[in-house]
Amino acid sequence: MQIAIASGKGGVGKSTITASLLYLLKDEYSFVAVDADAEAPNLGLLLGVTEWEEEREHIGAKVARINTESCVRCGICYERCPYGCIYIDEEGNYVVNELTCEGCNVCGLVCPVTGTITLEEVRSGVIRKATTKYGFPLISAQLDVGRPESGKLVTEEKEWAAKLMKELNLEHMIVDSAAGIGCQVIASLGGADVAILIAEPTPASLSDVQRAYKVVQHFREPAYLIINKADINPGFTGLEEWAEKEGIPILGRIPYDRAVPESMSMLKPVVEAFPEAKASKAIVEIAEVIKREILG
Amino acid sequence: MQIAVSGGKGGTGKSTVATNLAVALRKIGVKLTLADLDVEAPNDHILLGVELANEEPVNQFMPRFDYSKCTKCRKCAEVCEEHAIVTLKDGTPFLMPTLCSGCRACEIVCPVPGAIQEAFRVIGHTYVTPTPYGFTLVTGKLREGEERSMPLVVAAKRRAEEVREGLLMVDTAAGTGNTVSKAVEGSKLLIAVTEPTPLGIHDTELILQLGKLMKIPTWVVVNRSDLGDVGKVRELAEKYGAEIVAEIPYSENIVKTYVEGKPIVLTDYPEAEIFTGLAERVAEFLGGGE
């Protein structure tokens, strides 16, 4: 089974809860974990991974380059770039900003001087594998700064994870997705059997999780909700009302607990670092519900 | 002039800093427009307690094939870097709309006038919202199910340029991909909001790299500064020639005002002074150069 964990909004505790759930599920189930936040991967850190066993470069991002020697400075590329990624430098040369280029090659197609603008393949990042000290494998990725298409990295991560599942005869894939609703999140949710949404009781988190849920609906996946920092905003009932209206079962509520950031500083899942903390107890209960309701 | 608030990791408090800084800057007389370019999860309007207004669709080009004219030469499919155009055995092209980035490469190479017609689809919206704080908020919002945030970032930034008054302040998405660099592009100052946890520090390094690559002076605001080791952030900041300009301790008051959609800088809570102080430093940096 493939389970994707998403939230829309960043910083609501997705990775910390995921790390704890992985820790609690590891003895009874076999799985591969995937950190699908290629722009800010944190799951490896939380699971104490310090070394990667295998690293694959991902070449495939494309960026345009302009040969200043043969460029006639007509400016057509500058006018036609759909995303405004070409600028004129101090010497009057047309230059592509590689940190914003989407690699569509429109500049190359409209350039009247053959061979002046070329589309070049560059490294977009790396994909890595580690066996965590808890025994299960983790696939993670790191997009290079300023590169496009983090979704492609996530797709490749999941392909690698699927291969590992076969090789190691693992039952499940658990995917920790990025913030937002764009290509990375779509790649994370695509192909999942179940989505677990995490939100905190704030209007901003409600708005973002509603947007993430629309993407989940697009894939027709059953969704569940975990409410984190459940007590920080007494009187805010929007999350619960929304979940009820949409028929999204609530797996549990985790109270705000300073043990969580403290465990992060120790680079350990909170359930391992502080098993008696109130947040840990709530996560243990949620893991039981997940075993019963989702993993069976 | 333009400045950017970004931070690498999600949930470090970018929007809290951006909205409070905007209100504080306005309070000390700096004219500005705030642009929320976190198009996948825009929240500045919620934190400012306003309803999005003046909606405009962002239409993205997509090709519509006129099969009576198409010669099935496959050129459109060959140039499509997104592989959004597939062809049948005989060369008949079909579009997979969600993969199309709207770049028009297919239209450019099509040898038959009129075989590719212009069609559009709405991939999101931009908003121009007046706020009760004396500045306008421009927001980009990607439609759910759409994959590409770049066109929305570009459209929202363009609309912000059109309506801007004085300083343009942009609030970016999490991460350090090219949509973040697009949002940051053109800024004279990058304010990176971080957390002193190991995760925050890891992601901070990436945003500092981005600032360095883009050659933009970078300041660091450490949020929840008592939940970790600020010394580590300081080391990192020094490595990249960045400066820590503010430390915001974890505060129930910030959480409280955050959920109420009320900028804390307008309250009597002691935390308000941190933002006022930051605004004064930014104003000094701007030197009246709006």
Short mmCIF file of N, CA and C in Angstrom, two decimals, chain B residues 57-63 84 95-103 118-125 142-148 151-152:
data_model
loop_
_atom_site.label_atom_id
_atom_site.label_comp_id
_atom_site.label_asym_id
_atom_site.label_seq_id
_atom_site.Cartn_x
_atom_site.Cartn_y
_atom_site.Cartn_z
N PRO B 57 -8.45 36.28 -13.58
CA PRO B 57 -7.95 34.97 -13.94
C PRO B 57 -6.57 35.05 -14.60
N VAL B 58 -5.76 34.04 -14.39
CA VAL B 58 -4.50 33.94 -15.12
C VAL B 58 -4.73 32.90 -16.22
N ASN B 59 -4.81 33.42 -17.43
CA ASN B 59 -5.07 32.55 -18.58
C ASN B 59 -3.76 32.05 -19.14
N GLN B 60 -3.69 30.77 -19.35
CA GLN B 60 -2.47 30.24 -19.94
C GLN B 60 -2.77 29.70 -21.32
N PHE B 61 -1.91 30.08 -22.25
CA PHE B 61 -2.05 29.58 -23.62
C PHE B 61 -1.99 28.06 -23.64
N MET B 62 -2.84 27.45 -24.45
CA MET B 62 -2.61 26.06 -24.83
C MET B 62 -3.03 25.89 -26.28
N PRO B 63 -2.35 25.00 -26.99
CA PRO B 63 -2.66 24.85 -28.41
C PRO B 63 -3.98 24.13 -28.64
N ALA B 84 3.92 17.34 -23.53
CA ALA B 84 2.48 17.52 -23.35
C ALA B 84 1.71 17.18 -24.61
N LEU B 95 -3.21 16.96 -27.19
CA LEU B 95 -2.63 17.67 -26.05
C LEU B 95 -3.07 17.06 -24.73
N MET B 96 -2.09 16.93 -23.81
CA MET B 96 -2.45 16.57 -22.44
C MET B 96 -2.36 17.87 -21.63
N PRO B 97 -3.50 18.50 -21.39
CA PRO B 97 -3.52 19.89 -20.92
C PRO B 97 -2.73 20.13 -19.63
N THR B 98 -2.77 19.22 -18.67
CA THR B 98 -2.11 19.55 -17.40
C THR B 98 -0.59 19.58 -17.54
N LEU B 99 -0.06 18.94 -18.58
CA LEU B 99 1.40 18.98 -18.76
C LEU B 99 1.85 20.23 -19.50
N CYS B 100 0.90 20.88 -20.19
CA CYS B 100 1.25 22.04 -21.03
C CYS B 100 1.65 23.22 -20.17
N SER B 101 2.80 23.82 -20.48
CA SER B 101 3.26 24.96 -19.68
C SER B 101 2.91 26.28 -20.35
N GLY B 102 2.29 26.20 -21.52
CA GLY B 102 1.86 27.43 -22.17
C GLY B 102 2.97 28.22 -22.82
N CYS B 103 4.08 27.56 -23.14
CA CYS B 103 5.25 28.31 -23.61
C CYS B 103 5.16 28.71 -25.08
N GLU B 118 -5.10 29.40 -30.95
CA GLU B 118 -4.93 29.80 -29.56
C GLU B 118 -6.12 29.37 -28.72
N ALA B 119 -5.87 28.61 -27.69
CA ALA B 119 -6.90 28.37 -26.69
C ALA B 119 -6.28 28.70 -25.34
N PHE B 120 -7.11 28.88 -24.35
CA PHE B 120 -6.58 29.25 -23.04
C PHE B 120 -7.27 28.45 -21.96
N ARG B 121 -6.58 28.27 -20.87
CA ARG B 121 -7.27 27.75 -19.69
C ARG B 121 -6.83 28.53 -18.46
N VAL B 122 -7.70 28.57 -17.50
CA VAL B 122 -7.42 29.35 -16.29
C VAL B 122 -6.61 28.46 -15.34
N ILE B 123 -5.39 28.89 -15.02
CA ILE B 123 -4.55 28.07 -14.14
C ILE B 123 -4.48 28.62 -12.72
N GLY B 124 -5.13 29.75 -12.52
CA GLY B 124 -5.13 30.34 -11.19
C GLY B 124 -5.63 31.76 -11.27
N HIS B 125 -5.48 32.50 -10.18
CA HIS B 125 -5.97 33.87 -10.13
C HIS B 125 -4.98 34.77 -9.43
N LEU B 142 -2.55 29.62 -7.18
CA LEU B 142 -2.58 28.55 -8.18
C LEU B 142 -3.86 27.73 -7.99
N ARG B 143 -4.44 27.33 -9.12
CA ARG B 143 -5.64 26.51 -9.03
C ARG B 143 -5.26 25.09 -8.61
N GLU B 144 -6.08 24.48 -7.77
CA GLU B 144 -5.79 23.13 -7.30
C GLU B 144 -5.76 22.15 -8.47
N GLY B 145 -4.75 21.30 -8.50
CA GLY B 145 -4.63 20.34 -9.59
C GLY B 145 -3.68 20.80 -10.68
N GLU B 146 -3.36 22.12 -10.67
CA GLU B 146 -2.37 22.62 -11.61
C GLU B 146 -0.99 22.39 -11.02
N GLU B 147 -0.05 22.01 -11.87
CA GLU B 147 1.27 21.63 -11.36
C GLU B 147 2.28 22.76 -11.31
N ARG B 148 2.12 23.73 -12.24
CA ARG B 148 3.22 24.67 -12.41
C ARG B 148 2.93 25.98 -11.75
N PRO B 151 4.13 30.18 -13.84
CA PRO B 151 3.33 31.22 -14.52
C PRO B 151 2.53 32.10 -13.55
N LEU B 152 2.10 31.51 -12.43
CA LEU B 152 1.35 32.29 -11.44
C LEU B 152 2.25 33.28 -10.72
#
